[in-house]
CSV table of C-alpha atoms in Angstrom, one decimal:
chain,number,residue,atom,x,y,z
E,1,UNK,CA,36.5,-21.8,-3.7
E,2,UNK,CA,35.6,-22.7,-0.1
E,3,UNK,CA,33.2,-20.4,1.7
E,4,UNK,CA,35.9,-19.8,4.4
E,5,UNK,CA,37.8,-16.7,3.3
E,6,UNK,CA,41.1,-17.9,4.7
E,7,UNK,CA,40.9,-21.3,3.0
E,8,UNK,CA,42.9,-21.4,-0.2
E,9,UNK,CA,41.2,-24.4,-1.8
E,10,UNK,CA,39.9,-24.2,-5.3
E,11,UNK,CA,37.8,-26.7,-7.1
E,12,UNK,CA,37.7,-26.6,-10.8
E,13,UNK,CA,34.7,-28.0,-12.7
E,14,UNK,CA,33.5,-28.0,-16.3
E,15,UNK,CA,30.3,-26.5,-17.6
E,16,UNK,CA,28.3,-29.5,-16.5
E,17,UNK,CA,29.8,-29.3,-12.9
E,18,UNK,CA,32.0,-32.4,-13.3
E,19,UNK,CA,35.0,-32.2,-11.1
E,20,UNK,CA,38.3,-31.5,-13.0
E,21,UNK,CA,40.8,-31.0,-10.2
E,22,UNK,CA,41.2,-29.7,-6.6
E,23,UNK,CA,44.0,-27.3,-5.7
E,24,UNK,CA,45.1,-26.7,-2.2
E,25,UNK,CA,44.6,-28.4,1.2
E,26,UNK,CA,41.1,-28.2,2.8
E,27,UNK,CA,42.1,-28.2,6.5
E,28,UNK,CA,38.8,-27.4,8.3
E,29,UNK,CA,35.4,-28.9,8.7
E,30,UNK,CA,32.5,-27.8,6.6
E,31,UNK,CA,30.0,-25.3,8.0
E,32,UNK,CA,26.7,-26.8,6.8
E,33,UNK,CA,24.7,-23.7,7.8
E,34,UNK,CA,26.9,-21.4,5.7
E,35,UNK,CA,26.7,-23.8,2.8
E,36,UNK,CA,22.9,-24.0,3.1
E,37,UNK,CA,22.6,-20.2,3.0
E,38,UNK,CA,25.1,-19.8,0.2
E,39,UNK,CA,23.1,-22.3,-2.0
E,40,UNK,CA,19.9,-20.5,-1.2
E,41,UNK,CA,21.4,-17.1,-2.0
E,42,UNK,CA,22.7,-18.4,-5.3
E,43,UNK,CA,19.3,-19.8,-6.2
E,44,UNK,CA,17.6,-16.5,-5.4
E,45,UNK,CA,20.2,-14.5,-7.3
E,46,UNK,CA,19.7,-16.7,-10.4
E,47,UNK,CA,15.9,-16.1,-10.3
E,48,UNK,CA,16.4,-12.3,-9.7
E,49,UNK,CA,18.7,-12.0,-12.7
E,50,UNK,CA,16.4,-14.0,-15.0
E,51,UNK,CA,12.9,-13.0,-13.9
E,52,UNK,CA,11.1,-9.7,-13.5
E,53,UNK,CA,9.3,-10.9,-10.3
E,54,UNK,CA,9.9,-8.6,-7.3
E,55,UNK,CA,13.0,-9.3,-5.2
E,56,UNK,CA,10.8,-9.4,-2.1
E,57,UNK,CA,8.5,-12.0,-3.6
E,58,UNK,CA,11.4,-14.2,-4.8
E,59,UNK,CA,13.0,-13.9,-1.4
E,60,UNK,CA,9.8,-14.9,0.4
E,61,UNK,CA,9.1,-17.8,-2.0
E,62,UNK,CA,12.6,-19.3,-1.8
E,63,UNK,CA,12.7,-19.0,2.0
E,64,UNK,CA,9.4,-20.8,2.2
E,65,UNK,CA,10.6,-23.6,-0.1
E,66,UNK,CA,14.0,-23.9,1.5
E,67,UNK,CA,13.1,-25.4,4.9
E,68,UNK,CA,16.2,-23.9,6.4
E,69,UNK,CA,17.8,-25.3,9.6
E,70,UNK,CA,17.8,-23.0,12.6
E,71,UNK,CA,21.5,-22.2,12.2
E,72,UNK,CA,21.1,-21.3,8.6
E,73,UNK,CA,18.0,-19.1,9.3
E,74,UNK,CA,20.0,-17.3,11.9
E,75,UNK,CA,22.9,-16.3,9.6
E,76,UNK,CA,20.8,-15.6,6.5
E,77,UNK,CA,20.8,-12.0,5.4
E,78,UNK,CA,17.6,-10.1,6.1
E,79,UNK,CA,15.4,-9.1,3.2
E,80,UNK,CA,16.5,-5.4,3.5
E,81,UNK,CA,20.2,-6.4,3.3
E,82,UNK,CA,19.6,-8.9,0.5
E,83,UNK,CA,17.4,-6.6,-1.6
E,84,UNK,CA,19.9,-3.8,-1.6
E,85,UNK,CA,22.7,-6.0,-3.1
E,86,UNK,CA,20.3,-7.8,-5.5
E,87,UNK,CA,18.8,-4.5,-6.8
E,88,UNK,CA,22.3,-3.5,-7.8
E,89,UNK,CA,22.9,-6.8,-9.6
E,90,UNK,CA,19.6,-6.5,-11.4
E,91,UNK,CA,20.2,-3.0,-12.5
E,92,UNK,CA,23.4,-4.1,-14.2
E,93,UNK,CA,21.3,-6.4,-16.4
E,94,UNK,CA,18.7,-3.6,-17.2
E,95,UNK,CA,19.3,-1.7,-20.4
E,96,UNK,CA,20.0,2.1,-20.2
E,97,UNK,CA,17.1,4.4,-21.0
E,98,UNK,CA,17.7,5.6,-24.6
E,99,UNK,CA,18.4,9.2,-25.3
E,100,UNK,CA,16.5,9.4,-28.6
E,101,UNK,CA,13.6,7.6,-30.3
E,102,UNK,CA,15.9,5.4,-32.5
E,103,UNK,CA,16.9,2.4,-30.5
E,104,UNK,CA,16.4,-1.4,-30.6
E,105,UNK,CA,14.0,-3.0,-28.2
E,106,UNK,CA,15.6,-6.2,-26.7
E,107,UNK,CA,13.6,-9.3,-27.5
E,108,UNK,CA,13.1,-9.8,-23.7
E,109,UNK,CA,10.8,-6.8,-23.7
E,110,UNK,CA,9.0,-7.7,-27.0
E,111,UNK,CA,7.6,-10.9,-25.5
E,112,UNK,CA,5.7,-12.1,-22.4
E,113,UNK,CA,7.3,-14.5,-20.0
E,114,UNK,CA,5.6,-17.3,-21.9
E,115,UNK,CA,7.3,-16.1,-25.1
E,116,UNK,CA,4.1,-14.7,-26.6
E,117,UNK,CA,4.1,-11.4,-28.5
E,118,UNK,CA,3.9,-8.3,-26.3
E,119,UNK,CA,5.2,-5.5,-28.5
E,120,UNK,CA,2.0,-5.0,-30.5
E,121,UNK,CA,3.2,-2.1,-32.7
E,122,UNK,CA,6.4,-0.2,-33.2
E,123,UNK,CA,5.8,2.7,-35.7
E,124,UNK,CA,8.2,5.5,-36.7
E,125,UNK,CA,6.6,8.8,-37.9
E,126,UNK,CA,8.0,12.0,-39.5
E,127,UNK,CA,11.2,10.3,-40.8
E,128,UNK,CA,12.2,8.9,-37.5
E,129,UNK,CA,11.6,12.0,-35.4
E,130,UNK,CA,8.6,10.5,-33.6
E,131,UNK,CA,7.8,6.9,-32.5
E,132,UNK,CA,4.7,5.1,-31.3
E,133,UNK,CA,5.1,1.9,-29.2
E,134,UNK,CA,2.1,-0.2,-28.3
E,135,UNK,CA,2.5,-3.0,-25.8
E,136,UNK,CA,-0.2,-5.7,-25.3
E,137,UNK,CA,-0.6,-9.4,-25.2
E,138,UNK,CA,-3.2,-11.2,-27.2
E,139,UNK,CA,-5.0,-12.2,-24.0
E,140,UNK,CA,-5.1,-8.5,-22.9
E,141,UNK,CA,-6.5,-7.5,-26.2
E,142,UNK,CA,-9.2,-10.1,-26.0
E,143,UNK,CA,-10.1,-8.9,-22.5
E,144,UNK,CA,-10.3,-5.3,-23.9
E,145,UNK,CA,-12.5,-6.3,-26.9
E,146,UNK,CA,-14.8,-8.4,-24.7
E,147,UNK,CA,-15.3,-5.6,-22.2
E,148,UNK,CA,-18.4,-3.5,-22.2
E,149,UNK,CA,-16.7,-0.7,-20.4
E,150,UNK,CA,-13.2,0.7,-21.0
E,151,UNK,CA,-11.2,3.4,-19.3
E,152,UNK,CA,-8.6,5.5,-21.0
E,153,UNK,CA,-6.0,7.7,-19.3
E,154,UNK,CA,-3.2,9.8,-20.6
E,155,UNK,CA,-0.2,11.3,-18.8
E,156,UNK,CA,2.7,13.4,-19.7
E,157,UNK,CA,4.4,13.4,-16.3
E,158,UNK,CA,6.0,9.9,-16.2
E,159,UNK,CA,7.5,9.7,-19.7
E,160,UNK,CA,11.2,9.5,-20.4
E,161,UNK,CA,12.7,12.6,-22.0
E,162,UNK,CA,12.5,11.3,-25.5
E,163,UNK,CA,8.8,10.4,-25.4
E,164,UNK,CA,5.9,12.9,-24.9
E,165,UNK,CA,3.0,10.8,-23.6
E,166,UNK,CA,1.9,7.6,-22.0
E,167,UNK,CA,-1.6,6.5,-23.0
E,168,UNK,CA,-3.3,3.7,-21.1
E,169,UNK,CA,-6.4,1.7,-21.9
E,170,UNK,CA,-8.0,-0.4,-19.2
E,171,UNK,CA,-10.8,-3.0,-19.6
E,172,UNK,CA,-13.5,-3.2,-16.9
E,173,UNK,CA,-13.6,-6.9,-16.1
E,174,UNK,CA,-14.5,-9.0,-13.1
E,175,UNK,CA,-15.9,-5.9,-11.3
E,176,UNK,CA,-12.5,-4.2,-11.4
């Protein structure tokens, strides 16, 4: 559909974006600035829905790469306006917090972004009444094992209702 809301032109394409047909009469000139911003917004939205990178970082990176015209930069939504809409879209893709300890962990959360194992252990105890989940990549484990100093911290405050404790182990590495 044309970016002009009053224009009734529809373009039908197949899954490889090959033109199938055009319906309607396109009776106005193209606004290149609107088209440029629409393409940029679509590119940002695609990344936001497929990555876990912060919306602010995606926005900044894509703006820097886009080399927008002055007209397009003037009509582009601000980060605050864009983040609000995209946060809602991202939340729709985020699974609900489970109400019990018996639930499936989506494969997306079992692996790193480079498709390496991240869910290290998933153990049920006391006939499914308790569950232990351990997350770590092989690289993180190697850093931990190679570290001379480790820090351990436990908290009960930030857990979801069906879990009792979050236990963190940090490796002291590179002076941090």
